[in-house]
Structures are given as structure tokens and as C-alpha cells.
PDB file of C-alpha atoms in Angstrom:
ATOM      1  CA  LEU A1324     144.135-109.759  89.289  1.00 41.00           C
ATOM      2  CA  PRO A1325     142.829-113.271  89.957  1.00 47.00           C
ATOM      3  CA  TRP A1326     140.693-114.777  87.109  1.00 48.00           C
ATOM      4  CA  ASN A1327     137.019-115.335  87.944  1.00 50.00           C
ATOM      5  CA  TRP A1328     135.240-118.607  87.959  1.00 48.00           C
ATOM      6  CA  VAL A1329     132.060-118.709  85.745  1.00 49.00           C
ATOM      7  CA  CYS A1330     130.072-121.468  86.933  1.00 50.00           C
ATOM      8  CA  ARG A1331     126.739-123.225  86.134  1.00 55.00           C
ATOM      9  CA  TYR A1332     124.846-126.458  86.736  1.00 53.00           C
ATOM     10  CA  THR A1333     124.047-128.777  84.076  1.00 61.00           C
ATOM     11  CA  TYR A1334     122.041-132.119  84.553  1.00 60.00           C
ATOM     12  CA  VAL A1335     123.259-135.630  83.531  1.00 61.00           C
ATOM     13  CA  SER A1336     120.800-136.936  81.096  1.00 67.00           C
ATOM     14  CA  ASN A1337     119.842-140.203  83.003  1.00 69.00           C
ATOM     15  CA  SER A1338     119.545-138.588  86.468  1.00 68.00           C
ATOM     16  CA  ASN A1339     118.397-135.542  88.227  1.00 68.00           C
ATOM     17  CA  LYS A1340     121.877-135.211  89.542  1.00 68.00           C
ATOM     18  CA  PRO A1341     123.380-131.777  88.676  1.00 65.00           C
ATOM     19  CA  LYS A1342     126.788-131.600  87.193  1.00 60.00           C
ATOM     20  CA  TYR A1343     128.802-128.588  88.197  1.00 55.00           C
ATOM     21  CA  LYS A1344     130.687-126.881  85.167  1.00 56.00           C
ATOM     22  CA  ALA A1345     133.208-124.278  85.481  1.00 53.00           C
ATOM     23  CA  TRP A1346     135.304-122.211  83.126  1.00 53.00           C
ATOM     24  CA  PHE A1347     137.396-119.046  83.297  1.00 56.00           C
ATOM     25  CA  LYS A1348     136.274-115.628  81.992  1.00 58.00           C
ATOM     26  CA  GLN A1349     139.596-114.301  80.357  1.00 57.00           C
ATOM     27  CA  GLU A1350     140.216-111.070  78.270  1.00 59.00           C
ATOM     28  CA  HIS A1351     142.756-111.084  75.415  1.00 57.00           C
ATOM     29  CA  GLY A1352     145.819-108.839  76.130  1.00 58.00           C
ATOM     30  CA  VAL A1353     144.935-108.968  79.836  1.00 51.00           C
ATOM     31  CA  ASP A1354     144.980-112.655  80.806  1.00 52.00           C
ATOM     32  CA  TYR A1355     146.548-114.165  77.747  1.00 55.00           C
ATOM     33  CA  ALA A1356     148.469-112.954  74.723  1.00 59.00           C
ATOM     34  CA  GLU A1357     148.464-115.862  72.325  1.00 59.00           C
ATOM     35  CA  ILE A1358     146.369-118.970  71.580  1.00 60.00           C
ATOM     36  CA  PHE A1359     147.090-121.943  69.268  1.00 63.00           C
ATOM     37  CA  SER A1360     145.310-125.201  68.969  1.00 72.00           C
ATOM     38  CA  PRO A1361     147.220-128.012  67.444  1.00 77.00           C
ATOM     39  CA  VAL A1362     145.122-129.090  64.365  1.00 85.00           C
ATOM     40  CA  VAL A1363     146.920-130.762  61.198  1.00 91.00           C
ATOM     41  CA  LYS A1364     145.965-129.424  57.866  1.00 92.00           C
ATOM     42  CA  MET A1365     143.360-131.502  55.995  1.00 94.00           C
ATOM     43  CA  THR A1366     145.567-131.564  52.887  1.00 95.00           C
ATOM     44  CA  THR A1367     148.492-132.948  54.993  1.00 95.00           C
ATOM     45  CA  LEU A1368     146.026-135.551  56.573  1.00 95.00           C
ATOM     46  CA  ARG A1369     144.775-136.563  52.992  1.00 96.00           C
ATOM     47  CA  LEU A1370     148.490-136.931  51.823  1.00 95.00           C
ATOM     48  CA  LEU A1371     149.361-139.001  54.657  1.00 96.00           C
ATOM     49  CA  LEU A1372     146.369-141.344  54.169  1.00 95.00           C
ATOM     50  CA  GLY A1373     147.318-141.696  50.415  1.00 97.00           C
ATOM     51  CA  VAL A1374     150.816-142.647  51.148  1.00 95.00           C
ATOM     52  CA  VAL A1375     149.461-145.214  53.813  1.00 96.00           C
ATOM     53  CA  ALA A1376     147.266-146.797  51.106  1.00 96.00           C
ATOM     54  CA  THR A1377     149.811-146.621  48.303  1.00 96.00           C
ATOM     55  CA  GLU A1378     152.644-147.941  50.356  1.00 95.00           C
ATOM     56  CA  ASP A1379     150.648-150.432  52.383  1.00 95.00           C
ATOM     57  CA  LEU A1380     151.840-148.776  55.669  1.00 96.00           C
ATOM     58  CA  GLU A1381     150.715-149.771  59.244  1.00 94.00           C
ATOM     59  CA  LEU A1382     148.412-146.968  60.739  1.00 95.00           C
ATOM     60  CA  GLU A1383     147.626-146.529  64.429  1.00 94.00           C
ATOM     61  CA  GLN A1384     145.524-144.094  66.186  1.00 94.00           C
ATOM     62  CA  LEU A1385     146.031-142.869  69.619  1.00 94.00           C
ATOM     63  CA  ASP A1386     144.097-140.319  72.006  1.00 91.00           C
ATOM     64  CA  VAL A1387     145.611-138.437  74.885  1.00 89.00           C
ATOM     65  CA  LYS A1388     143.656-138.537  78.082  1.00 86.00           C
ATOM     66  CA  THR A1389     143.215-135.275  79.843  1.00 76.00           C
ATOM     67  CA  THR A1390     145.120-133.488  77.176  1.00 72.00           C
ATOM     68  CA  PHE A1391     145.110-129.849  78.295  1.00 67.00           C
ATOM     69  CA  LEU A1392     146.220-130.771  81.844  1.00 70.00           C
ATOM     70  CA  HIS A1393     149.705-131.763  80.696  1.00 71.00           C
ATOM     71  CA  GLY A1394     150.748-128.314  79.836  1.00 72.00           C
ATOM     72  CA  ASP A1395     153.204-126.429  81.849  1.00 74.00           C
ATOM     73  CA  LEU A1396     152.261-122.602  82.423  1.00 73.00           C
ATOM     74  CA  GLU A1397     154.964-120.027  81.436  1.00 74.00           C
ATOM     75  CA  GLU A1398     153.187-117.014  82.916  1.00 72.00           C
ATOM     76  CA  ASP A1399     151.950-116.572  86.585  1.00 75.00           C
ATOM     77  CA  ILE A1400     148.271-117.252  86.605  1.00 73.00           C
ATOM     78  CA  TYR A1401     146.193-116.462  89.820  1.00 75.00           C
ATOM     79  CA  MET A1402     142.574-117.178  90.238  1.00 73.00           C
ATOM     80  CA  SER A1403     140.095-116.657  92.953  1.00 72.00           C
ATOM     81  CA  GLN A1404     139.039-119.566  95.005  1.00 71.00           C
ATOM     82  CA  PRO A1405     136.089-121.623  93.261  1.00 67.00           C
ATOM     83  CA  ALA A1406     132.564-121.576  94.835  1.00 66.00           C
ATOM     84  CA  GLY A1407     132.346-124.112  97.518  1.00 68.00           C
ATOM     85  CA  PHE A1408     136.105-124.257  98.187  1.00 68.00           C
ATOM     86  CA  SER A1409     136.521-120.902  99.696  1.00 64.00           C
ATOM     87  CA  ALA A1410     138.336-120.520 102.863  1.00 68.00           C
ATOM     88  CA  THR A1411     136.668-118.620 105.565  1.00 69.00           C
ATOM     89  CA  GLY A1412     137.958-116.068 108.139  1.00 71.00           C
ATOM     90  CA  GLU A1413     141.440-114.675 107.790  1.00 72.00           C
ATOM     91  CA  LYS A1414     142.260-116.934 104.709  1.00 71.00           C
ATOM     92  CA  SER A1415     139.285-115.799 102.619  1.00 69.00           C
ATOM     93  CA  HIS A1416     141.500-113.383 100.822  1.00 72.00           C
ATOM     94  CA  LEU A1417     143.901-116.047  99.571  1.00 77.00           C
ATOM     95  CA  VAL A1418     143.979-116.877  95.821  1.00 77.00           C
ATOM     96  CA  CYS A1419     145.146-120.027  93.883  1.00 75.00           C
ATOM     97  CA  ARG A1420     148.320-119.870  91.727  1.00 77.00           C
ATOM     98  CA  LEU A1421     148.174-122.320  88.889  1.00 76.00           C
ATOM     99  CA  LYS A1422     151.450-124.321  87.727  1.00 76.00           C
ATOM    100  CA  LYS A1423     149.635-126.538  85.248  1.00 74.00           C
ATOM    101  CA  SER A1424     147.125-125.585  82.653  1.00 71.00           C
ATOM    102  CA  LEU A1425     143.500-126.262  83.066  1.00 69.00           C
ATOM    103  CA  TYR A1426     140.640-126.876  80.930  1.00 65.00           C
ATOM    104  CA  GLY A1427     138.880-123.617  80.072  1.00 67.00           C
ATOM    105  CA  LEU A1428     142.079-121.621  79.799  1.00 73.00           C
ATOM    106  CA  LYS A1429     142.588-119.951  76.532  1.00 71.00           C
ATOM    107  CA  GLN A1430     146.225-120.892  76.421  1.00 76.00           C
ATOM    108  CA  ALA A1431     145.760-124.684  77.456  1.00 77.00           C
ATOM    109  CA  PRO A1432     145.861-126.011  73.807  1.00 81.00           C
ATOM    110  CA  ARG A1433     149.074-124.035  73.125  1.00 82.00           C
ATOM    111  CA  MET A1434     150.744-125.158  76.255  1.00 82.00           C
ATOM    112  CA  TRP A1435     149.880-128.713  75.478  1.00 83.00           C
ATOM    113  CA  TYR A1436     151.220-128.388  72.086  1.00 87.00           C
ATOM    114  CA  GLN A1437     154.430-126.906  73.224  1.00 88.00           C
ATOM    115  CA  LYS A1438     154.932-129.688  75.719  1.00 89.00           C
ATOM    116  CA  PHE A1439     154.081-132.444  73.058  1.00 92.00           C
ATOM    117  CA  ASP A1440     156.434-130.758  70.289  1.00 94.00           C
ATOM    118  CA  SER A1441     159.310-130.440  72.885  1.00 94.00           C
ATOM    119  CA  TYR A1442     158.854-134.138  73.920  1.00 95.00           C
ATOM    120  CA  ILE A1443     158.654-135.793  70.224  1.00 97.00           C
ATOM    121  CA  ARG A1444     161.470-133.686  69.086  1.00 97.00           C
ATOM    122  CA  GLN A1445     163.605-135.149  71.904  1.00 97.00           C
ATOM    123  CA  LEU A1446     162.635-138.481  70.421  1.00 96.00           C
ATOM    124  CA  GLY A1447     164.267-137.582  67.246  1.00 96.00           C
ATOM    125  CA  TYR A1448     161.338-136.594  65.152  1.00 97.00           C
ATOM    126  CA  HIS A1449     161.373-133.571  63.071  1.00 97.00           C
ATOM    127  CA  ARG A1450     158.584-131.110  62.644  1.00 96.00           C
ATOM    128  CA  SER A1451     157.226-130.304  59.121  1.00 95.00           C
ATOM    129  CA  ASP A1452     158.034-126.874  57.856  1.00 95.00           C
ATOM    130  CA  SER A1453     154.829-126.821  56.087  1.00 94.00           C
ATOM    131  CA  ASP A1454     152.363-128.121  58.946  1.00 94.00           C
ATOM    132  CA  PRO A1455     153.588-127.820  62.288  1.00 93.00           C
ATOM    133  CA  CYS A1456     151.347-130.725  63.442  1.00 94.00           C
ATOM    134  CA  MET A1457     153.335-133.468  61.309  1.00 96.00           C
ATOM    135  CA  TYR A1458     156.322-135.040  62.452  1.00 97.00           C
ATOM    136  CA  THR A1459     158.536-137.532  60.778  1.00 96.00           C
ATOM    137  CA  ARG A1460     161.657-139.786  61.606  1.00 96.00           C
ATOM    138  CA  GLN A1461     164.100-141.307  59.245  1.00 94.00           C
ATOM    139  CA  LEU A1462     164.847-144.827  60.564  1.00 91.00           C
ATOM    140  CA  ALA A1463     168.116-146.769  59.814  1.00 90.00           C
ATOM    141  CA  ASP A1464     166.524-149.040  57.196  1.00 89.00           C
ATOM    142  CA  GLU A1465     165.565-145.818  55.008  1.00 87.00           C
ATOM    143  CA  SER A1466     161.993-146.086  56.060  1.00 90.00           C
ATOM    144  CA  ARG A1467     160.133-143.273  57.969  1.00 94.00           C
ATOM    145  CA  ILE A1468     157.555-143.105  60.804  1.00 97.00           C
ATOM    146  CA  TYR A1469     154.902-140.266  60.386  1.00 97.00           C
ATOM    147  CA  LEU A1470     152.996-138.859  63.148  1.00 97.00           C
ATOM    148  CA  ILE A1471     150.303-136.274  62.787  1.00 96.00           C
ATOM    149  CA  LEU A1472     148.402-134.386  65.661  1.00 93.00           C
ATOM    150  CA  TYR A1473     144.858-133.279  65.730  1.00 91.00           C
ATOM    151  CA  VAL A1474     144.554-131.508  69.169  1.00 85.00           C
ATOM    152  CA  ASP A1475     144.378-134.734  71.476  1.00 84.00           C
ATOM    153  CA  ASP A1476     144.238-137.319  68.652  1.00 91.00           C
ATOM    154  CA  MET A1477     147.271-138.645  66.726  1.00 93.00           C
ATOM    155  CA  LEU A1478     147.839-140.954  63.788  1.00 95.00           C
ATOM    156  CA  ILE A1479     151.106-142.885  63.498  1.00 96.00           C
ATOM    157  CA  ALA A1480     152.007-144.476  60.207  1.00 97.00           C
ATOM    158  CA  GLY A1481     155.061-146.584  59.103  1.00 96.00           C
ATOM    159  CA  SER A1482     156.306-149.983  57.757  1.00 94.00           C
ATOM    160  CA  ASN A1483     158.362-150.738  60.799  1.00 94.00           C
ATOM    161  CA  GLN A1484     155.990-152.218  63.612  1.00 93.00           C
ATOM    162  CA  ALA A1485     158.736-152.470  66.193  1.00 94.00           C
ATOM    163  CA  GLU A1486     159.702-148.725  65.860  1.00 95.00           C
ATOM    164  CA  ILE A1487     155.886-147.811  65.960  1.00 95.00           C
ATOM    165  CA  GLY A1488     155.680-149.880  69.034  1.00 94.00           C
ATOM    166  CA  LYS A1489     158.775-148.204  70.495  1.00 96.00           C
ATOM    167  CA  LEU A1490     157.036-144.756  69.908  1.00 96.00           C
ATOM    168  CA  LYS A1491     153.896-145.714  71.547  1.00 95.00           C
ATOM    169  CA  ARG A1492     155.470-147.147  74.528  1.00 95.00           C
ATOM    170  CA  SER A1493     157.393-143.833  74.877  1.00 96.00           C
ATOM    171  CA  LEU A1494     154.269-141.746  74.410  1.00 95.00           C
ATOM    172  CA  HIS A1495     152.421-143.980  76.956  1.00 93.00           C
ATOM    173  CA  GLY A1496     155.251-143.332  79.377  1.00 93.00           C
ATOM    174  CA  GLU A1497     155.034-139.612  79.116  1.00 92.00           C
ATOM    175  CA  PHE A1498     151.193-139.069  78.629  1.00 89.00           C
ATOM    176  CA  ALA A1499     148.108-140.746  79.478  1.00 84.00           C
ATOM    177  CA  MET A1500     147.106-142.519  76.240  1.00 85.00           C
ATOM    178  CA  LYS A1501     144.325-144.551  74.975  1.00 86.00           C
ATOM    179  CA  GLU A1502     144.749-146.762  71.617  1.00 85.00           C
ATOM    180  CA  LEU A1503     141.694-146.533  69.495  1.00 79.00           C
ATOM    181  CA  GLU A1504     140.543-149.580  67.490  1.00 70.00           C
ATOM    182  CA  GLN A1505     140.335-149.347  63.794  1.00 57.00           C
TER     183      GLN A1505
END
């Protein structure tokens, strides 16, 4: 069955123009089976910040733009045509098949995480056994680069600025990213 859109109007605070918001109404076990949101454990974050402070490491913060639109869907997902977009006549019965995840899908954070995890591991980073949102990479000079993920934000720490720059360029090449000032 195609998913139904749940729609409502909200108003932008500085104008009387309505803003159309839409999301999906999904049912566990029918429309999705598993959800996961990539959130680093607070103990891991505290530990990394302690290491950064003690070892005087460089620390960079990045934000992934349109995070949940990066995920590739594994299952076949069909949805009814959104209000205002419906075809008329003989095409009114058609539905949309999603190939990429959208905001509002329960599985969108999980699909984003799977895409990110696969990509970062291809770059030679290893996922922590104790926290699936922490990655490390041992460099030739015996130093390490640390990366932690909190949904669409990430912290990168290390002493080798050239390797940090290389990682950031790789991430920018794969995902739309924004560097945050500290």
C-alpha cells in the first residue's frame, strides 16, 4: 500500500505566507521494521574532548546539509501523490516509488548512517566496538584521527592538520557539508 501524506500549513513568523509541511504516516511492522539514529554516546564525547585537551589536538566541527536525503532505500517504498501534485484523469491512480530517503521517513536516519558508515570505512577508518558513532584511523606517523558522529554533525580531532584536511575534502566531495566556526 502506498503511504499517505499528512499535511498542514504553518506560517513563517515574519510574514503571513503559509509554509506547507508534509510528513508520512507510518506504522511499525508494516511500513518499517528497524530505526536507528546515529547519536554518539555522551561518555565517548567527553572522553574525546578530554583527549583533545590533554594532547592539544586540532578540533574541527562539520555539519552535513540535507542529511537524510543522502540515504539509499533498501526496501520498495511507494507513496500516494502529494496534495497539489496529483495527476488527473487516467493517471490519477499512479503512485510514486521512492529511491532515496526523505525527511519524515522513520528509516531515514538509519539509511543515512549506513551510507556514512560505508563511506568512512572505505576511507580506512575503523568503527569503535563500544560506540558505533566513533571512528578512528591510525596514521603512518603513529598519530590518530578521531571522528564522532551526532546525527548530522561531526567532530574531527587529530594532530596531523594535513590528514584532517584530506578527510574534510573527501567528506565534502561525497556529501554537502558546512564547516562550523569554533
